[in-house]
XYZ file of C-alpha atoms in Angstrom:
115
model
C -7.967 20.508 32.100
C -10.402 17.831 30.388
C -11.940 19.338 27.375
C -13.808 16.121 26.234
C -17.769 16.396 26.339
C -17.216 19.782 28.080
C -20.616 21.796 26.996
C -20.215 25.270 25.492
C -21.523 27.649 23.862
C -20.844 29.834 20.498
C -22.810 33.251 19.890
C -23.010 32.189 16.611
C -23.363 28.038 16.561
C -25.771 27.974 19.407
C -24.853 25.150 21.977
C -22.272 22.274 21.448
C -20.090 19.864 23.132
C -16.044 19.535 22.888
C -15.359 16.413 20.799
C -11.489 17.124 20.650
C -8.689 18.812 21.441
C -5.003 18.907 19.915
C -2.390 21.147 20.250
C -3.857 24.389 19.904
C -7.019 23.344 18.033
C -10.377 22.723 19.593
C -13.453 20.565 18.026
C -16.387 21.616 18.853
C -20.075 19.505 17.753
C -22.928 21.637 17.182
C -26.546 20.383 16.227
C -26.048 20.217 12.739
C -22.026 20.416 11.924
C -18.205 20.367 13.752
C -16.238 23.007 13.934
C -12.391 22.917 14.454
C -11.241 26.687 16.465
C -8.007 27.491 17.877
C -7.588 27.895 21.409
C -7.992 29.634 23.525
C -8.436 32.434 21.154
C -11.801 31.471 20.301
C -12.691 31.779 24.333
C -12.223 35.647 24.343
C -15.571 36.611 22.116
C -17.543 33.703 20.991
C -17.241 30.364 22.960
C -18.187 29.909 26.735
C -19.045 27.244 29.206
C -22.399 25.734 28.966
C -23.547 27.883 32.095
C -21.978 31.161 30.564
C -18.391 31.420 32.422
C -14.968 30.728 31.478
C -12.915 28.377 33.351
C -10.122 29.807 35.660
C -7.551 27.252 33.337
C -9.089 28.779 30.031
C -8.773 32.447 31.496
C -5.442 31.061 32.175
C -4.622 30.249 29.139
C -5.848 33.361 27.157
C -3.645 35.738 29.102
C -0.558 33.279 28.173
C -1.491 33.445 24.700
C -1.602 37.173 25.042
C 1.744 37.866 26.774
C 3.455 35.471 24.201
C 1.489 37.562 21.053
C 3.123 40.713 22.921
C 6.584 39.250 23.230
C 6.434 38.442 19.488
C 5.231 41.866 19.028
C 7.628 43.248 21.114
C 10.613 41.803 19.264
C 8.784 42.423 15.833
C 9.461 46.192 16.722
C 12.890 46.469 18.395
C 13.840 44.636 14.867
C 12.233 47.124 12.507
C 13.517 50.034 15.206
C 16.624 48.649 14.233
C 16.499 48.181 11.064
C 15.268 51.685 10.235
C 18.097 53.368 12.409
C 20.812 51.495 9.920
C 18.699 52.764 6.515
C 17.190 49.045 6.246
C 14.059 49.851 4.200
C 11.736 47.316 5.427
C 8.666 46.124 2.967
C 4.822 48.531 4.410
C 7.143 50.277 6.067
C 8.906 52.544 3.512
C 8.682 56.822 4.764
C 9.156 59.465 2.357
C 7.327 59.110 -0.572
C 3.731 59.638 0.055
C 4.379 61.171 2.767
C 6.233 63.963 0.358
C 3.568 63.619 -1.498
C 0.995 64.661 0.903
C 2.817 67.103 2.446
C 3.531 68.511 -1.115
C -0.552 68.545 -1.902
C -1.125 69.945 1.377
C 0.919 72.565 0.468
C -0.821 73.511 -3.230
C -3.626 73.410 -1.251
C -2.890 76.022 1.428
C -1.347 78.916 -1.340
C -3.312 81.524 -3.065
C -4.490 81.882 -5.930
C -2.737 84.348 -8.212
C -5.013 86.233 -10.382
């Protein structure tokens, strides 16, 4: 698809008109100032066409970029599964501590008071 001069718009930026596109960068021209987004992420909330619709190739090309973030995901977790199952600590991930910890104040919480 030909992004050059294609007319959008931004909810924030108002209208503007695709200068450029690389890789996965888009440059959009607004009145007053360019903006460089990445695509086609920036097509899911706050960039359309010009006459308010999204492009079958852009639509396209946001559910690609979503099944690849879930792949990456994916893996992401079978490696930390792993990882946990052979006593690999892995960094925002650690279990035990505060967890003792706020099972332990739970606990003070729910006893009696002796008098």
């Amino acid at each position: 698809m030909n992004f050059d001069n294609l007319e959008v718009k931004h909810k924030a930026f108002g209208a503007g008109v695709i200068v450029s596109k690389q890789g996965k960068y888009i440059t959009v021209r607004f009145a007053d100032v360019e903006k460089i987004f990445v695509y086609p992420d920036i097509f899911e909330k706050f960039l359309t066409l010009a006459d308010g619709s999204i492009s079958e190739a852009i639509a396209n090309d946001i559910s690609e970029a979503k099944a690849q973030k879930q792949t990456i995901l994916n893996k992401k977790n079978e490696e930390n599964m792993r990882a946990m199952t052979h006593g690999i600590v892995i960094p925002g991930k650690e279990v035990g501590v505060a967890e003792s910890d706020e099972e332990e104040s739970r606990f003070k919480q729910s006893e009696p008071e002796e008098i």
